[in-house]
Amino acid sequence: MNKFFHRAMQEFSGWQRWEMIYIFCCTAAIGVISFYLGDNIIGIISAITGTLYTMFAGKGKISCYFFGMINTVTYGYIAYTRKIYGDMMLNWAIYLPMMFAGVILWKHRLDAECSIIKASLSGKQRLLLLTINIAAILLYAVVLYKLGAAQPLVDSTTTVLSVTAMCLTLKRCIEQWILWTAVNTLSVIMWCRVFFSTGGTSAATLIWWMIMLISGIIFYIQWRNSLPEEQKGASENVII
């Protein structure tokens, strides 16, 4: 029991007071506003666990994957009910197994505060990722269109960039936050359309994506500031 308590306390090491207040305000806002607008319990659980996943991942804490597992299951179901099939497949077929992989990969890359050791991509690696992602987005958009997806191009873009960003998350690369910001921006647009067409039943999900957009920018700045000076430019290799 003492070992479990000690391990749990390590997950909060390195946090600043404003960050703790930020988490509380974000989760409280999701719960209160969503309840007021009539959202369902699955949407609220998905939004809160998704928020906690991002917050703990942003701090480099391995416990983020516990919240991520819950979020992937619930959000995948929500995406299915809204015919956003790209997000559904992304969460159930890719994100969920990646959560387990993340625990394994991060476990051996922790510093003294039980936070991950961060890395960066080289300029060539960034260019290669950009090329692959553009091709994958166009191809997957065609597949989603034929499946009858509501927003095939936006759905495809968020899905492909999310897969790439998640891979970079597993590799502890700062560039993940650039991709997450792009994904979060498009997701806010996509869920705004859903919200205004369905009403309050998508409130929690929309608020969650707005919070993710803000948080992604904050964590990019924090991760960049925490990198060694020689990695703040384009590094030659990702730290494996």
XYZ file of C-alpha atoms in Angstrom:
240
model
C 0.000 0.000 0.000
C 2.819 2.396 0.908
C 4.583 1.564 -2.355
C 1.421 2.327 -4.336
C 0.935 5.630 -2.477
C 4.556 6.612 -3.072
C 4.253 5.809 -6.767
C 1.035 7.811 -7.028
C 2.703 10.817 -5.389
C 5.560 10.646 -7.901
C 3.049 11.274 -10.664
C 2.467 14.729 -9.179
C 6.141 15.611 -8.793
C 7.279 18.568 -10.891
C 3.807 20.114 -11.110
C 3.349 23.838 -10.546
C 0.420 25.206 -8.578
C -1.118 26.938 -11.590
C -1.071 23.636 -13.484
C -3.039 21.908 -10.740
C -5.551 24.775 -10.723
C -5.758 24.599 -14.527
C -6.610 20.884 -14.443
C -9.302 21.441 -11.824
C -10.865 24.345 -13.723
C -10.864 22.430 -17.027
C -12.476 19.285 -15.638
C -14.983 21.310 -13.598
C -15.932 23.375 -16.656
C -16.526 20.234 -18.697
C -18.746 18.712 -16.031
C -20.802 21.793 -15.160
C -21.335 23.166 -18.680
C -22.032 19.757 -20.191
C -24.547 18.870 -17.483
C -26.273 22.234 -17.959
C -26.507 21.735 -21.730
C -27.845 18.204 -21.337
C -24.904 16.120 -22.525
C -24.843 12.415 -21.629
C -22.608 10.676 -19.082
C -20.474 8.925 -21.718
C -19.608 12.251 -23.321
C -18.666 13.769 -19.971
C -16.503 10.776 -18.959
C -14.782 10.806 -22.349
C -14.039 14.523 -22.161
C -12.741 14.438 -18.580
C -10.496 11.383 -19.087
C -9.247 12.840 -22.378
C -8.358 16.052 -20.585
C -6.540 14.185 -17.820
C -4.683 12.093 -20.411
C -3.370 15.198 -22.166
C -2.442 16.947 -18.920
C -0.474 13.998 -17.565
C 1.094 13.307 -20.981
C 2.110 16.955 -21.180
C 3.904 16.553 -17.861
C 5.517 13.367 -19.145
C 3.802 11.112 -16.608
C 3.246 7.466 -17.506
C -0.095 7.432 -15.657
C -1.543 9.368 -18.616
C -2.118 6.049 -20.374
C -4.600 4.894 -17.720
C -6.847 7.855 -18.533
C -6.112 7.402 -22.230
C -7.474 3.856 -22.242
C -10.822 5.006 -20.855
C -10.960 7.947 -23.242
C -10.261 5.880 -26.366
C -13.089 3.464 -25.627
C -15.687 6.140 -24.816
C -14.701 8.641 -27.502
C -14.648 5.916 -30.144
C -18.259 5.139 -29.286
C -19.238 8.820 -29.478
C -17.555 9.193 -32.877
C -19.437 6.105 -34.096
C -22.808 7.563 -33.069
C -21.979 10.787 -34.986
C -20.790 8.909 -38.125
C -17.241 10.209 -37.700
C -15.837 6.838 -38.679
C -12.224 7.949 -39.003
C -12.092 8.947 -35.348
C -13.927 5.765 -34.364
C -11.410 3.500 -36.103
C -8.526 5.636 -34.876
C -9.499 5.230 -31.238
C -10.558 1.579 -31.204
C -8.078 0.052 -33.656
C -4.994 2.217 -33.147
C -5.082 4.376 -30.006
C -6.151 1.619 -27.616
C -3.241 -0.762 -28.362
C -0.888 2.237 -28.470
C -1.829 3.069 -24.886
C -0.421 -0.278 -23.753
C 2.658 0.236 -25.943
C 3.168 3.656 -24.367
C 3.379 2.192 -20.883
C 6.099 -0.217 -22.031
C 8.111 2.346 -24.019
C 7.956 5.129 -21.427
C 8.691 2.859 -18.481
C 12.419 2.777 -19.216
C 12.792 6.432 -20.230
C 11.965 8.257 -17.007
C 14.091 10.817 -15.157
C 14.515 11.302 -11.409
C 11.054 12.946 -11.144
C 9.400 10.025 -12.979
C 8.871 12.222 -16.051
C 9.921 11.150 -19.531
C 13.175 12.257 -21.147
C 12.183 14.417 -24.137
C 13.546 14.327 -27.712
C 13.316 16.134 -31.074
C 13.305 15.244 -34.799
C 15.826 16.341 -37.426
C 14.847 18.570 -40.357
C 14.962 15.621 -42.768
C 12.723 13.542 -40.528
C 10.181 16.363 -40.352
C 10.117 16.706 -44.158
C 9.641 12.955 -44.585
C 6.763 12.933 -42.095
C 5.087 15.849 -43.901
C 5.249 14.074 -47.272
C 3.906 10.788 -45.922
C 1.083 12.506 -44.054
C -0.152 14.474 -47.068
C -0.311 11.312 -49.187
C -2.039 9.331 -46.413
C -4.625 12.081 -45.792
C -5.701 12.183 -49.440
C -5.905 8.393 -49.725
C -7.852 7.921 -46.484
C -10.261 10.749 -47.388
C -11.295 8.760 -50.472
C -11.911 5.666 -48.308
C -14.030 7.635 -45.813
C -16.002 9.277 -48.620
C -16.942 5.869 -49.998
C -17.951 4.762 -46.472
C -20.352 7.701 -46.246
C -18.502 9.685 -43.577
C -20.060 13.048 -42.694
C -16.831 15.091 -43.123
C -14.348 12.871 -45.018
C -11.478 15.307 -45.608
C -11.483 16.814 -42.109
C -12.040 13.360 -40.607
C -9.139 11.955 -42.645
C -6.804 14.815 -41.722
C -7.463 14.533 -37.990
C -7.117 10.749 -38.127
C -3.828 10.614 -40.045
C -2.215 13.444 -38.102
C -3.401 11.870 -34.847
C -1.720 8.555 -35.713
C 1.524 10.356 -36.509
C 1.272 12.485 -33.383
C 0.633 9.415 -31.244
C 3.708 7.700 -32.694
C 5.735 10.798 -31.837
C 4.233 10.707 -28.352
C 5.518 7.160 -27.878
C 8.955 8.367 -29.049
C 8.737 11.360 -26.681
C 9.245 13.899 -29.503
C 8.370 17.575 -29.061
C 6.948 17.714 -32.606
C 3.912 15.788 -31.414
C 2.523 19.021 -29.937
C 2.676 20.793 -33.313
C 0.622 17.995 -34.853
C -1.744 17.828 -31.875
C -2.379 21.576 -32.261
C -3.323 21.045 -35.917
C -5.532 18.069 -34.986
C -7.177 19.966 -32.144
C -7.913 22.977 -34.343
C -9.603 20.837 -36.988
C -11.433 18.844 -34.316
C -12.852 22.024 -32.792
C -14.175 22.995 -36.239
C -15.581 19.505 -36.828
C -17.314 19.263 -33.454
C -18.652 22.824 -33.707
C -20.578 21.648 -36.748
C -21.810 18.587 -34.857
C -22.758 20.681 -31.813
C -24.818 23.194 -33.782
C -26.605 20.405 -35.633
C -27.349 18.239 -32.575
C -27.455 20.718 -29.690
C -26.114 20.140 -26.191
C -25.499 16.406 -26.645
C -22.019 17.183 -28.023
C -21.126 19.909 -25.511
C -18.583 17.916 -23.474
C -16.708 16.749 -26.561
C -16.552 20.255 -28.040
C -15.329 21.794 -24.769
C -12.749 19.022 -24.456
C -11.280 19.770 -27.896
C -11.106 23.475 -27.072
C -9.199 22.673 -23.889
C -6.903 20.341 -25.833
C -6.115 23.116 -28.305
C -5.044 25.479 -25.546
C -3.167 22.760 -23.638
C -1.249 21.586 -26.708
C 0.180 25.073 -27.240
C 1.128 25.343 -23.561
C 2.874 21.977 -23.539
C 4.775 22.699 -26.757
C 6.269 25.771 -25.116
C 7.063 23.838 -21.922
C 8.669 20.916 -23.767
C 10.732 23.224 -25.976
C 11.995 25.145 -22.959
C 12.946 21.893 -21.212
C 15.026 20.536 -24.136
C 18.825 20.858 -23.971
C 20.129 23.781 -26.070
C 21.619 21.461 -28.706
C 18.170 19.900 -29.330
C 16.164 23.119 -29.639
C 17.124 23.366 -33.291
C 16.753 20.407 -35.621
C 18.553 17.490 -33.968
C 20.257 14.833 -36.057
C 18.499 11.892 -34.495
C 15.563 11.076 -32.294
C 16.569 9.749 -28.911
C 15.342 6.162 -28.814
